[in-house]
mmCIF file of N, CA, C and O in Angstrom:
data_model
loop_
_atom_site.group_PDB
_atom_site.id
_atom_site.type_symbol
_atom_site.label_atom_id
_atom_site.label_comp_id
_atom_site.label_asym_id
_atom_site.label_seq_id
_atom_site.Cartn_x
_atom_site.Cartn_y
_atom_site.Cartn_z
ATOM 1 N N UNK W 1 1.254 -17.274 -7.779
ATOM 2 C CA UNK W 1 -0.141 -17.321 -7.438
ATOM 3 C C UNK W 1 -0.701 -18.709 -7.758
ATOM 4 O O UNK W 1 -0.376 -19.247 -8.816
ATOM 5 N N UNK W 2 -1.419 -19.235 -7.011
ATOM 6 C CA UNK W 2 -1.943 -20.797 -7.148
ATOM 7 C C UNK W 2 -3.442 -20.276 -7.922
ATOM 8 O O UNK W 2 -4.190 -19.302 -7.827
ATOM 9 N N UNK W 3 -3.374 -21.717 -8.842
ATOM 10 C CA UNK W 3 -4.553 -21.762 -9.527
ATOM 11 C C UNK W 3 -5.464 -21.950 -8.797
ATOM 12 O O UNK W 3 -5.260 -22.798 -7.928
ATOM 13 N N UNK W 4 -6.936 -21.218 -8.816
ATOM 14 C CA UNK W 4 -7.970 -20.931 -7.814
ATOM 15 C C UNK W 4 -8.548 -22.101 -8.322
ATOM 16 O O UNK W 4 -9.347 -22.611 -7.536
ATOM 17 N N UNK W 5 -8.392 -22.718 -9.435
ATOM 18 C CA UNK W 5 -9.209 -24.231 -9.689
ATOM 19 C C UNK W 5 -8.401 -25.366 -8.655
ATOM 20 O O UNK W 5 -9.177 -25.969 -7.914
ATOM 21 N N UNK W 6 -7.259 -25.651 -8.548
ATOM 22 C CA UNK W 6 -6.786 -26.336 -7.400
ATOM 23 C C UNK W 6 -7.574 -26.414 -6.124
ATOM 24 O O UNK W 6 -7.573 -27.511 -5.567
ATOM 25 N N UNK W 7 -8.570 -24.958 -5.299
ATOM 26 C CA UNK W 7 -8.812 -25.300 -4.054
ATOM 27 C C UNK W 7 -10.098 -25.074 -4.547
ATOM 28 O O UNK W 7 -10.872 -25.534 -3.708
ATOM 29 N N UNK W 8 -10.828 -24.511 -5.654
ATOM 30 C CA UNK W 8 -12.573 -25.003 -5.461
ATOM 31 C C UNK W 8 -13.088 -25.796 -4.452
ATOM 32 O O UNK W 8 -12.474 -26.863 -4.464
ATOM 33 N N UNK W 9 -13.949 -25.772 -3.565
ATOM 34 C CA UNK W 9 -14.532 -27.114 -2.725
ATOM 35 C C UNK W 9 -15.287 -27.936 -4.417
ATOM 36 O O UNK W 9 -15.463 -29.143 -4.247
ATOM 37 N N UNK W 10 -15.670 -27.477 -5.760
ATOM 38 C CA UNK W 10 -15.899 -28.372 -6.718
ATOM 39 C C UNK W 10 -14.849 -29.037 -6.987
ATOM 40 O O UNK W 10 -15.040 -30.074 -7.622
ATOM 41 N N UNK W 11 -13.892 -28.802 -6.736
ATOM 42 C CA UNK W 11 -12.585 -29.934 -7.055
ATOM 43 C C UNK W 11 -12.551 -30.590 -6.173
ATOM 44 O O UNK W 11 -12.599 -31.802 -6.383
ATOM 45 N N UNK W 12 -12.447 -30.057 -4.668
ATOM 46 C CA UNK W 12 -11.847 -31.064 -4.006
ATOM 47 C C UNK W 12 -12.677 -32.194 -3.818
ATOM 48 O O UNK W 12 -12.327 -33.332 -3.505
ATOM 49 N N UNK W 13 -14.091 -31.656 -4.096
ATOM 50 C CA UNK W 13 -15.117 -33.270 -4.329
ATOM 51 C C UNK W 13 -15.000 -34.015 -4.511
ATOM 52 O O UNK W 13 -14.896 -35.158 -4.065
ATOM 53 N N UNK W 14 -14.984 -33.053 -5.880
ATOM 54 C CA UNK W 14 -14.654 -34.635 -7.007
ATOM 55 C C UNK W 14 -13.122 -35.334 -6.763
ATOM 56 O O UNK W 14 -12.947 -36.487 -7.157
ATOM 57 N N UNK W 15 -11.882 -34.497 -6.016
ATOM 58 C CA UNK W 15 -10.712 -35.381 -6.122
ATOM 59 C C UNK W 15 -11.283 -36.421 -4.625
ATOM 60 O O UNK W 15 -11.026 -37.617 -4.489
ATOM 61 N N UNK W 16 -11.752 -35.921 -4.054
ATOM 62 C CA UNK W 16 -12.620 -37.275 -2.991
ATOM 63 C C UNK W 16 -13.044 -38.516 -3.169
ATOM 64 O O UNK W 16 -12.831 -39.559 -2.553
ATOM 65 N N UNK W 17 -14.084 -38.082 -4.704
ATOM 66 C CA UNK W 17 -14.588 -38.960 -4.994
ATOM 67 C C UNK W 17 -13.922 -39.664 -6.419
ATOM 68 O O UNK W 17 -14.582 -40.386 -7.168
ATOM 69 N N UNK W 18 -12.614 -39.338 -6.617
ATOM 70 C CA UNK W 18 -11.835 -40.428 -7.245
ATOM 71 C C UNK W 18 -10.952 -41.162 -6.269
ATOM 72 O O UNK W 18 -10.603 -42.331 -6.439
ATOM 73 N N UNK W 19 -10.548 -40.290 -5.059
ATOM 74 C CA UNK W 19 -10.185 -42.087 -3.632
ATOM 75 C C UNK W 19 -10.800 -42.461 -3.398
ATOM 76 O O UNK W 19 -10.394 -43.389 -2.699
ATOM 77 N N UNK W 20 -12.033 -42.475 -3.465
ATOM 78 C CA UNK W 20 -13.189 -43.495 -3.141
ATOM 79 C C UNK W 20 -13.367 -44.669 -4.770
ATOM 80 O O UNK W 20 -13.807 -45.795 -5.001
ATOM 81 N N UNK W 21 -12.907 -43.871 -5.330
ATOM 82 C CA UNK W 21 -13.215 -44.883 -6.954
ATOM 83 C C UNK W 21 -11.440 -45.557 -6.517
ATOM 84 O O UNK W 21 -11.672 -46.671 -6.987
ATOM 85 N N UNK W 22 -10.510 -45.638 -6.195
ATOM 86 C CA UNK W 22 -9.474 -45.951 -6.297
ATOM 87 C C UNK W 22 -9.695 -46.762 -4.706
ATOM 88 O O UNK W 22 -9.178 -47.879 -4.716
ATOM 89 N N UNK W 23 -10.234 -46.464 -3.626
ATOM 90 C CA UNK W 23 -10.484 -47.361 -2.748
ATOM 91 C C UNK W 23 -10.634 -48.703 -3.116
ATOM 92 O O UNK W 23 -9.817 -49.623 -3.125
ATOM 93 N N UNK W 24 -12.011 -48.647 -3.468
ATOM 94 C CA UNK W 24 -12.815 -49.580 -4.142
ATOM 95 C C UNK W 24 -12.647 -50.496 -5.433
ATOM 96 O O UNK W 24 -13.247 -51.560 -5.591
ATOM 97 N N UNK W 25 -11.624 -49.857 -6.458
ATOM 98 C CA UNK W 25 -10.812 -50.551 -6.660
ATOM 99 C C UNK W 25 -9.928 -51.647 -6.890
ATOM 100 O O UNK W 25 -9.851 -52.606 -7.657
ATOM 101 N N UNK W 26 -9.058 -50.968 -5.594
ATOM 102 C CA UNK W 26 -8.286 -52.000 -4.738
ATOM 103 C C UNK W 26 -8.565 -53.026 -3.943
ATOM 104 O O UNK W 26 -7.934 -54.064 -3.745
ATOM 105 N N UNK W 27 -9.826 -52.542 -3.394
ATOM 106 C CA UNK W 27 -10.995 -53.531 -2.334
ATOM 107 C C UNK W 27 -11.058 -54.745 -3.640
ATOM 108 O O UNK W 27 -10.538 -55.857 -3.553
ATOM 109 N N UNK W 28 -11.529 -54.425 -4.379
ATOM 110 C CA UNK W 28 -12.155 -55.528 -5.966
ATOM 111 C C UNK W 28 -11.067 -55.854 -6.223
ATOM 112 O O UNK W 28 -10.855 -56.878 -5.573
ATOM 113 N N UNK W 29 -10.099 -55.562 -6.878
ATOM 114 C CA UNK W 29 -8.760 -56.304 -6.762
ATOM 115 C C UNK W 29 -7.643 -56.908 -5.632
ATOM 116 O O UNK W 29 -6.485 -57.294 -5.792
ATOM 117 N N UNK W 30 -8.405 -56.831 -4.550
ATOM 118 C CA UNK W 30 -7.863 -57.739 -3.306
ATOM 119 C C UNK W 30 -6.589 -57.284 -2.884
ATOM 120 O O UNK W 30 -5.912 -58.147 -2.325
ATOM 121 N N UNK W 31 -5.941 -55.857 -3.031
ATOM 122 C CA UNK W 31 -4.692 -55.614 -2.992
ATOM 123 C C UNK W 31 -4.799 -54.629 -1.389
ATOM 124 O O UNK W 31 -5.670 -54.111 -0.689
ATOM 125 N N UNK W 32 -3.493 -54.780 -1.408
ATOM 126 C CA UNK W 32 -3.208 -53.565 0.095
ATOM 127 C C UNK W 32 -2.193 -52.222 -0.852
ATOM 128 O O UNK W 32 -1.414 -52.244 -1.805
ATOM 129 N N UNK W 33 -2.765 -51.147 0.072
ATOM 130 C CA UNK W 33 -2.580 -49.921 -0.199
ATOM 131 C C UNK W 33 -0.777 -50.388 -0.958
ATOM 132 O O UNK W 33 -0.639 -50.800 -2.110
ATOM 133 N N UNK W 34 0.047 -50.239 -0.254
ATOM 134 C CA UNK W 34 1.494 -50.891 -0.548
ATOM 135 C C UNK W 34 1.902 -51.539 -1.540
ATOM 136 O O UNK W 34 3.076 -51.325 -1.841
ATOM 137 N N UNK W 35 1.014 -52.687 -2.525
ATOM 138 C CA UNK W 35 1.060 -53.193 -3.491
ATOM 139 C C UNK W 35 0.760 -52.820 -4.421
ATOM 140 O O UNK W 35 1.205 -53.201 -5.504
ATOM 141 N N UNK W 36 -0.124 -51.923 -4.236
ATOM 142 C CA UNK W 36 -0.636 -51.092 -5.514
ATOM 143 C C UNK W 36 0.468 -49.952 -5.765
ATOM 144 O O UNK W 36 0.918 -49.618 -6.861
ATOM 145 N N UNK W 37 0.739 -49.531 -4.748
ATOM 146 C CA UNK W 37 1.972 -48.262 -4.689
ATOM 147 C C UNK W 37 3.290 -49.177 -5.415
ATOM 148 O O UNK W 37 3.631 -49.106 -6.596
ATOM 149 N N UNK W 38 3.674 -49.716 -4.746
ATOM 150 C CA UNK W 38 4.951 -50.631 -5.585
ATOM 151 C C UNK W 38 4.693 -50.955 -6.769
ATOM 152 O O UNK W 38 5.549 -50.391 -7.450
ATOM 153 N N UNK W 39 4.028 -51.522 -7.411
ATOM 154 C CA UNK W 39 3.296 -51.521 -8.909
ATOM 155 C C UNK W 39 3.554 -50.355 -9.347
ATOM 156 O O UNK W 39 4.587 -50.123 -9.975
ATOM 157 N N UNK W 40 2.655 -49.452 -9.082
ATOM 158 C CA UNK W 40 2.530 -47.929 -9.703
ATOM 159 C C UNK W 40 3.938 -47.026 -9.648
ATOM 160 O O UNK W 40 4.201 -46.073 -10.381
ATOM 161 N N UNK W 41 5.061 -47.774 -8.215
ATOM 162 C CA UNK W 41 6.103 -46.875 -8.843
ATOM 163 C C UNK W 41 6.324 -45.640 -8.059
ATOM 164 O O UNK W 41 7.007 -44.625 -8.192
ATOM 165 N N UNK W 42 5.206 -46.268 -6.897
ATOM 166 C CA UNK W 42 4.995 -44.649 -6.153
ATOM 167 C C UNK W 42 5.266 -44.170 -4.764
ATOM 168 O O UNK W 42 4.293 -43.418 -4.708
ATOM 169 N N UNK W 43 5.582 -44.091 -4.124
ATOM 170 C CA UNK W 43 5.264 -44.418 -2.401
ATOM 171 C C UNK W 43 4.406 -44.623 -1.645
ATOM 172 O O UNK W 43 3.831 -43.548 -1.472
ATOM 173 N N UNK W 44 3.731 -45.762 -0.780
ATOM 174 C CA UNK W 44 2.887 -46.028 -0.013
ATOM 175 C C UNK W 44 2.320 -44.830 0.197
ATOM 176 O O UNK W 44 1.425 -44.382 -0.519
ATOM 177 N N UNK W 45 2.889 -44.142 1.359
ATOM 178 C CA UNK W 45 2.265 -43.284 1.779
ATOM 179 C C UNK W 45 1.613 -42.052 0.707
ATOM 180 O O UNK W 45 0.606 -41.502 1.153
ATOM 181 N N UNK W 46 2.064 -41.612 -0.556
ATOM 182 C CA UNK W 46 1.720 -40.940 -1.448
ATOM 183 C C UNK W 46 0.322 -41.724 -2.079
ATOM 184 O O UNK W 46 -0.600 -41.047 -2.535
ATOM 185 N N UNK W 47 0.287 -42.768 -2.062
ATOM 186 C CA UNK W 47 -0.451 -43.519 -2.366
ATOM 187 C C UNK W 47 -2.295 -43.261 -1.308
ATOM 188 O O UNK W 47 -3.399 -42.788 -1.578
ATOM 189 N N UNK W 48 -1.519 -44.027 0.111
ATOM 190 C CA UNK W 48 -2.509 -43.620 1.000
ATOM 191 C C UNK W 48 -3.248 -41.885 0.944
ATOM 192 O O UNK W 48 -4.416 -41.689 1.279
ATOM 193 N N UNK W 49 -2.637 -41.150 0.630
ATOM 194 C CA UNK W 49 -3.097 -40.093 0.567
ATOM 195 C C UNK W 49 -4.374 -39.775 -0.994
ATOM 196 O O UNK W 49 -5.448 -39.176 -0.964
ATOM 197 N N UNK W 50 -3.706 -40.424 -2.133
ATOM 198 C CA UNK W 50 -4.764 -40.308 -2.886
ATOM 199 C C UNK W 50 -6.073 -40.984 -2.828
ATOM 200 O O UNK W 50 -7.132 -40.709 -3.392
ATOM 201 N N UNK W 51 -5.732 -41.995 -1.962
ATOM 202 C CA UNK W 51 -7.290 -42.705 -1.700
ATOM 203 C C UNK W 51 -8.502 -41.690 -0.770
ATOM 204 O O UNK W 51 -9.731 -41.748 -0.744
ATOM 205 N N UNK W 52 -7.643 -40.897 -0.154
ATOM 206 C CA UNK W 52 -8.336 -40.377 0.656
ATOM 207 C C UNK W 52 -8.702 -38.779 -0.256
ATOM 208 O O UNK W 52 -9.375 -37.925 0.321
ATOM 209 N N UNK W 53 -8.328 -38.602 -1.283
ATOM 210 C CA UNK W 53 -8.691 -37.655 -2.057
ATOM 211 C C UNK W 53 -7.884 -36.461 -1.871
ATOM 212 O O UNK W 53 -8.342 -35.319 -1.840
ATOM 213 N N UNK W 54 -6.116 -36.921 -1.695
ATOM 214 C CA UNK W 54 -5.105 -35.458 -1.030
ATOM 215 C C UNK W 54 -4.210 -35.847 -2.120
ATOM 216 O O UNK W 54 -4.011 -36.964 -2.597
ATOM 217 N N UNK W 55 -3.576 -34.414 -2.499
ATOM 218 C CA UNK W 55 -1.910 -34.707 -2.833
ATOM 219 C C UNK W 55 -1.103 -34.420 -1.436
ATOM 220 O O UNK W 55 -0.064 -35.037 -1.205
ATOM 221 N N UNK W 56 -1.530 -33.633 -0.685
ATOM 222 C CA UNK W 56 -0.728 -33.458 0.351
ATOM 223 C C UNK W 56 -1.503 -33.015 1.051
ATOM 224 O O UNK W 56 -2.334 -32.420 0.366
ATOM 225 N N UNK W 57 -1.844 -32.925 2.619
ATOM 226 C CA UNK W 57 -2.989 -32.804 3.766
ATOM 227 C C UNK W 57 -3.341 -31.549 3.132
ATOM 228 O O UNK W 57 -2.543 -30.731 2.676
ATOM 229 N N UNK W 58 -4.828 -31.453 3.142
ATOM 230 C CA UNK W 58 -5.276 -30.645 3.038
ATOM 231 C C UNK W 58 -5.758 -30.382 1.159
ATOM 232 O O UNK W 58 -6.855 -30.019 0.734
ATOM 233 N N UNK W 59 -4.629 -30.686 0.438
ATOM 234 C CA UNK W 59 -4.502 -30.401 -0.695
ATOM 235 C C UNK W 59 -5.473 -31.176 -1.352
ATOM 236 O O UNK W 59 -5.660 -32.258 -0.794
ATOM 237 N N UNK W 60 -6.339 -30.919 -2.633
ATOM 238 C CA UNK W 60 -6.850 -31.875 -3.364
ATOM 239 C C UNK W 60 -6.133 -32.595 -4.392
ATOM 240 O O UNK W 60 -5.213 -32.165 -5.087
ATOM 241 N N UNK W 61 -6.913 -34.283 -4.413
ATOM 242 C CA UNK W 61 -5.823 -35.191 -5.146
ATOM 243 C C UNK W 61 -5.647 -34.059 -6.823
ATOM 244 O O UNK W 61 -6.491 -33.219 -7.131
ATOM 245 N N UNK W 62 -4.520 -34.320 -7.555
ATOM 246 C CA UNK W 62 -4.165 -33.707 -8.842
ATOM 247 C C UNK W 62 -2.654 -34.373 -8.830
ATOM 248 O O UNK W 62 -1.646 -33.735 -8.525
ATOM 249 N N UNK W 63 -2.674 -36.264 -9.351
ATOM 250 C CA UNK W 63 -1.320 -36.942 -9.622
ATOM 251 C C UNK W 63 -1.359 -36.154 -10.876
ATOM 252 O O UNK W 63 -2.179 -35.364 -11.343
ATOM 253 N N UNK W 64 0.109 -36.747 -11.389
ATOM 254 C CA UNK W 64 0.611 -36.500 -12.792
ATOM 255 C C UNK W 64 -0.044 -37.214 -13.905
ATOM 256 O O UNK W 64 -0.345 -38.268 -13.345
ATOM 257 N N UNK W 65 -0.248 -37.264 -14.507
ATOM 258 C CA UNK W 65 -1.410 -38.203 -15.859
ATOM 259 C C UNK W 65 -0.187 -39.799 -15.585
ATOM 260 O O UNK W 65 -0.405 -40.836 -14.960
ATOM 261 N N UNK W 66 1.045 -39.352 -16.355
ATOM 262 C CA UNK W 66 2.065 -40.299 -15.702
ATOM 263 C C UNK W 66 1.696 -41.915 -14.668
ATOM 264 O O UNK W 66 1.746 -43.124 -14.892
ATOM 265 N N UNK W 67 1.367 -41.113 -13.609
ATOM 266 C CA UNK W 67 1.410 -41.492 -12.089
ATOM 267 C C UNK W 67 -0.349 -42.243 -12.046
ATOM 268 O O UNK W 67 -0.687 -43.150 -11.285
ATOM 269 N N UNK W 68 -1.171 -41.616 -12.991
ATOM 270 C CA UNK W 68 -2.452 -41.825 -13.070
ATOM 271 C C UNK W 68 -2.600 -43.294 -13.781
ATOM 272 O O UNK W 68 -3.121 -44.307 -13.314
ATOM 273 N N UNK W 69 -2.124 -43.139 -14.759
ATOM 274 C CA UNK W 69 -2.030 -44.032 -15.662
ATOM 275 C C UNK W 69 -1.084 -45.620 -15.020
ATOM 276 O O UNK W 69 -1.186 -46.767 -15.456
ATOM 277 N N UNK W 70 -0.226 -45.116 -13.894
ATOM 278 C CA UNK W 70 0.365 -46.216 -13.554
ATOM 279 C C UNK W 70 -0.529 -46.766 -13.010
ATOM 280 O O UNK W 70 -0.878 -47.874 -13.419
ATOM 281 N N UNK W 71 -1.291 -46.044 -11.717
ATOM 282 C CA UNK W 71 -1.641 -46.739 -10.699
ATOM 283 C C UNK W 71 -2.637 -47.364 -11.362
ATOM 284 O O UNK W 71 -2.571 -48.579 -11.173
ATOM 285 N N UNK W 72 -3.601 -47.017 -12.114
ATOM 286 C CA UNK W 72 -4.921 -47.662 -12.510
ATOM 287 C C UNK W 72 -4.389 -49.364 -13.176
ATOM 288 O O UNK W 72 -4.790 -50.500 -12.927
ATOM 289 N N UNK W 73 -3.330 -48.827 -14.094
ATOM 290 C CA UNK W 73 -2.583 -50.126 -14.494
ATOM 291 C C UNK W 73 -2.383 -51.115 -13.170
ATOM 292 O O UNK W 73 -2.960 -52.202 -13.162
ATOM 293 N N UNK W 74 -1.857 -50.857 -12.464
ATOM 294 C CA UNK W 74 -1.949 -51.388 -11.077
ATOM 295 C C UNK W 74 -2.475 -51.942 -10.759
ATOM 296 O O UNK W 74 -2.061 -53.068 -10.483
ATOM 297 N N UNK W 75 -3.815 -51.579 -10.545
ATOM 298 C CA UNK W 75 -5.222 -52.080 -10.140
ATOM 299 C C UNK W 75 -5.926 -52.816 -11.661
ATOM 300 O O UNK W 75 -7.006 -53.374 -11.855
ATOM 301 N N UNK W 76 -5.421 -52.684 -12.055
ATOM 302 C CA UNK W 76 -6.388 -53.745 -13.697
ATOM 303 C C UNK W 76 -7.284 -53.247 -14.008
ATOM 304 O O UNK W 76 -8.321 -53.889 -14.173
ATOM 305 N N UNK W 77 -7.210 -51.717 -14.233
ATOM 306 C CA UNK W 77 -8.530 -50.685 -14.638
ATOM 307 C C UNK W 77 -8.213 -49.853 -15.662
ATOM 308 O O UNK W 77 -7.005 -49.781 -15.888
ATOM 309 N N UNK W 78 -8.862 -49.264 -16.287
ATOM 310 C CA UNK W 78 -8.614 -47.744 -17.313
ATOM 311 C C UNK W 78 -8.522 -46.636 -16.295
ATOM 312 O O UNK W 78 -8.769 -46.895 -15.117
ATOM 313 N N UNK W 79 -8.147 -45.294 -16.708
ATOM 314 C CA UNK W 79 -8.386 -44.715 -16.538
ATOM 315 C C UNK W 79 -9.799 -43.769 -15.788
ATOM 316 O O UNK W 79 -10.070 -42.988 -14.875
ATOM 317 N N UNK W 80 -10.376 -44.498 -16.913
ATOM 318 C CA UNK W 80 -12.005 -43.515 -16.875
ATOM 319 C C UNK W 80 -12.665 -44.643 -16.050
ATOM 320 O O UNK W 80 -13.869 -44.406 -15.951
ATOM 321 N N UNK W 81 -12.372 -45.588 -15.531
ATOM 322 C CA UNK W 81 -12.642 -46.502 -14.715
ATOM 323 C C UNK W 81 -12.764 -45.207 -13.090
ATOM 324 O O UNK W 81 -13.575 -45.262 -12.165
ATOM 325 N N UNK W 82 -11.928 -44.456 -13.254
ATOM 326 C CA UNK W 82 -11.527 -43.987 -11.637
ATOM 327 C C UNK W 82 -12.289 -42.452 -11.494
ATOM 328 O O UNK W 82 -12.608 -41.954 -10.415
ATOM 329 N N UNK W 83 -12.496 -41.840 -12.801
ATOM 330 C CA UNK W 83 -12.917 -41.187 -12.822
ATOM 331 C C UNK W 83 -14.975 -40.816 -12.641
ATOM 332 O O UNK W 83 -15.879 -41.261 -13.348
ATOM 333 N N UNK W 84 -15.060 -39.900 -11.470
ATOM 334 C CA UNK W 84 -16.894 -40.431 -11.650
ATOM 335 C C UNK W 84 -17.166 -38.978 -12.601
ATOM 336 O O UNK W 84 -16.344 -38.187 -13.064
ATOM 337 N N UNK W 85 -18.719 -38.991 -12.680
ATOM 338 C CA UNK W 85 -18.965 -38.512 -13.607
ATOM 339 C C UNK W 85 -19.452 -37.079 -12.929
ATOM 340 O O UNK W 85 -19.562 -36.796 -11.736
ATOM 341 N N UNK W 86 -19.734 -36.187 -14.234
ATOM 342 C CA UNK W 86 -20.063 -34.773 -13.137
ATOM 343 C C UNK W 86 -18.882 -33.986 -12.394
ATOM 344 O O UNK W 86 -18.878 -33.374 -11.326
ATOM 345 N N UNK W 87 -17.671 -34.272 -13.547
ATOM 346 C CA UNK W 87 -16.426 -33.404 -13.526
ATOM 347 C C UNK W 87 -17.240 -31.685 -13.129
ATOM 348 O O UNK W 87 -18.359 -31.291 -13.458
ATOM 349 N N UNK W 88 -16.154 -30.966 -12.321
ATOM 350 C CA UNK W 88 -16.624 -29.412 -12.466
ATOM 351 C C UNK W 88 -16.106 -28.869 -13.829
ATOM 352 O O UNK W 88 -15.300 -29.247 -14.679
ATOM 353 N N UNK W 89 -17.014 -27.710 -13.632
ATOM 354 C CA UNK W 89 -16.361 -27.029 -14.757
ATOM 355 C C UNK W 89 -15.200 -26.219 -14.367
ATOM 356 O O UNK W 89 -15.303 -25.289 -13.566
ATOM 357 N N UNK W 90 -13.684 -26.691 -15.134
ATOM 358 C CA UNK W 90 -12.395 -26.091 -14.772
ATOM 359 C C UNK W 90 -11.759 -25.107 -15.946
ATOM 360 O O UNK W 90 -10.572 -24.782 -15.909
ATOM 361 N N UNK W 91 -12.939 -24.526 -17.313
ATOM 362 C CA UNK W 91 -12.807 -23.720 -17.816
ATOM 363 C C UNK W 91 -12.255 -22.497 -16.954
ATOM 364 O O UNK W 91 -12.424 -22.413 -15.737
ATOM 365 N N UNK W 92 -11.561 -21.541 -17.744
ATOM 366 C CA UNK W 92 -11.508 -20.318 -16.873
ATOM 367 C C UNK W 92 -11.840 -19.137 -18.174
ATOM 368 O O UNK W 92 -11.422 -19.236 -19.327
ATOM 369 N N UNK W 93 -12.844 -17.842 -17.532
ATOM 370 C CA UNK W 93 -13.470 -16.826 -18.094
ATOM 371 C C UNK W 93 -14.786 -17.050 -18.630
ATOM 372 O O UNK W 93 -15.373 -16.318 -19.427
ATOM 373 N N UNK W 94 -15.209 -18.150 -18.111
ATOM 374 C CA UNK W 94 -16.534 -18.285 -18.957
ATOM 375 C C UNK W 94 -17.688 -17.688 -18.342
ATOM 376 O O UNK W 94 -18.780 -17.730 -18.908
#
């Protein structure tokens, strides 16, 4: 059974609006999608997809902390650099 926090439309927002923080980014650090992926370790195209806020069509972005931590390294950012604010709430039973 898939975690019902994975397809919230409150998740998939916000995983939207961390490819738009990871767009932008890259825009500020002058890089192409490809360079940042090679850095990070990752595949282009896996790459292109998180900008656009997917792990896989359809899916909302959710990399590995791992994979998170590379790419931002990548781009010459923190973490919480990519992250916007006004996370959902992904408690469960409350």
């Amino acid at each position: 059974m898939q975690d019902p926090r994975r397809t919230s439309p409150a998740w998939a927002a916000y995983a939207r609006e961390i490819g738009h923080a990871l767009k932008r980014a890259r825009a500020a650090a002058g890089c192409s999608q490809r360079a940042v992926a090679t850095r990070a370790g990752i595949a282009t195209q896996t790459y292109q997809k998180y900008e656009k806020g997917e792990s896989k069509p359809g899916t909302p972005l959710n990399p590995e902390l791992l994979t998170l931590v590379a790419v931002s390294q990548a781009l010459g950012i923190t973490i919480a650099d990519l992250l916007p604010p006004g996370a959902p709430d992904l408690t469960v039973g409350r």
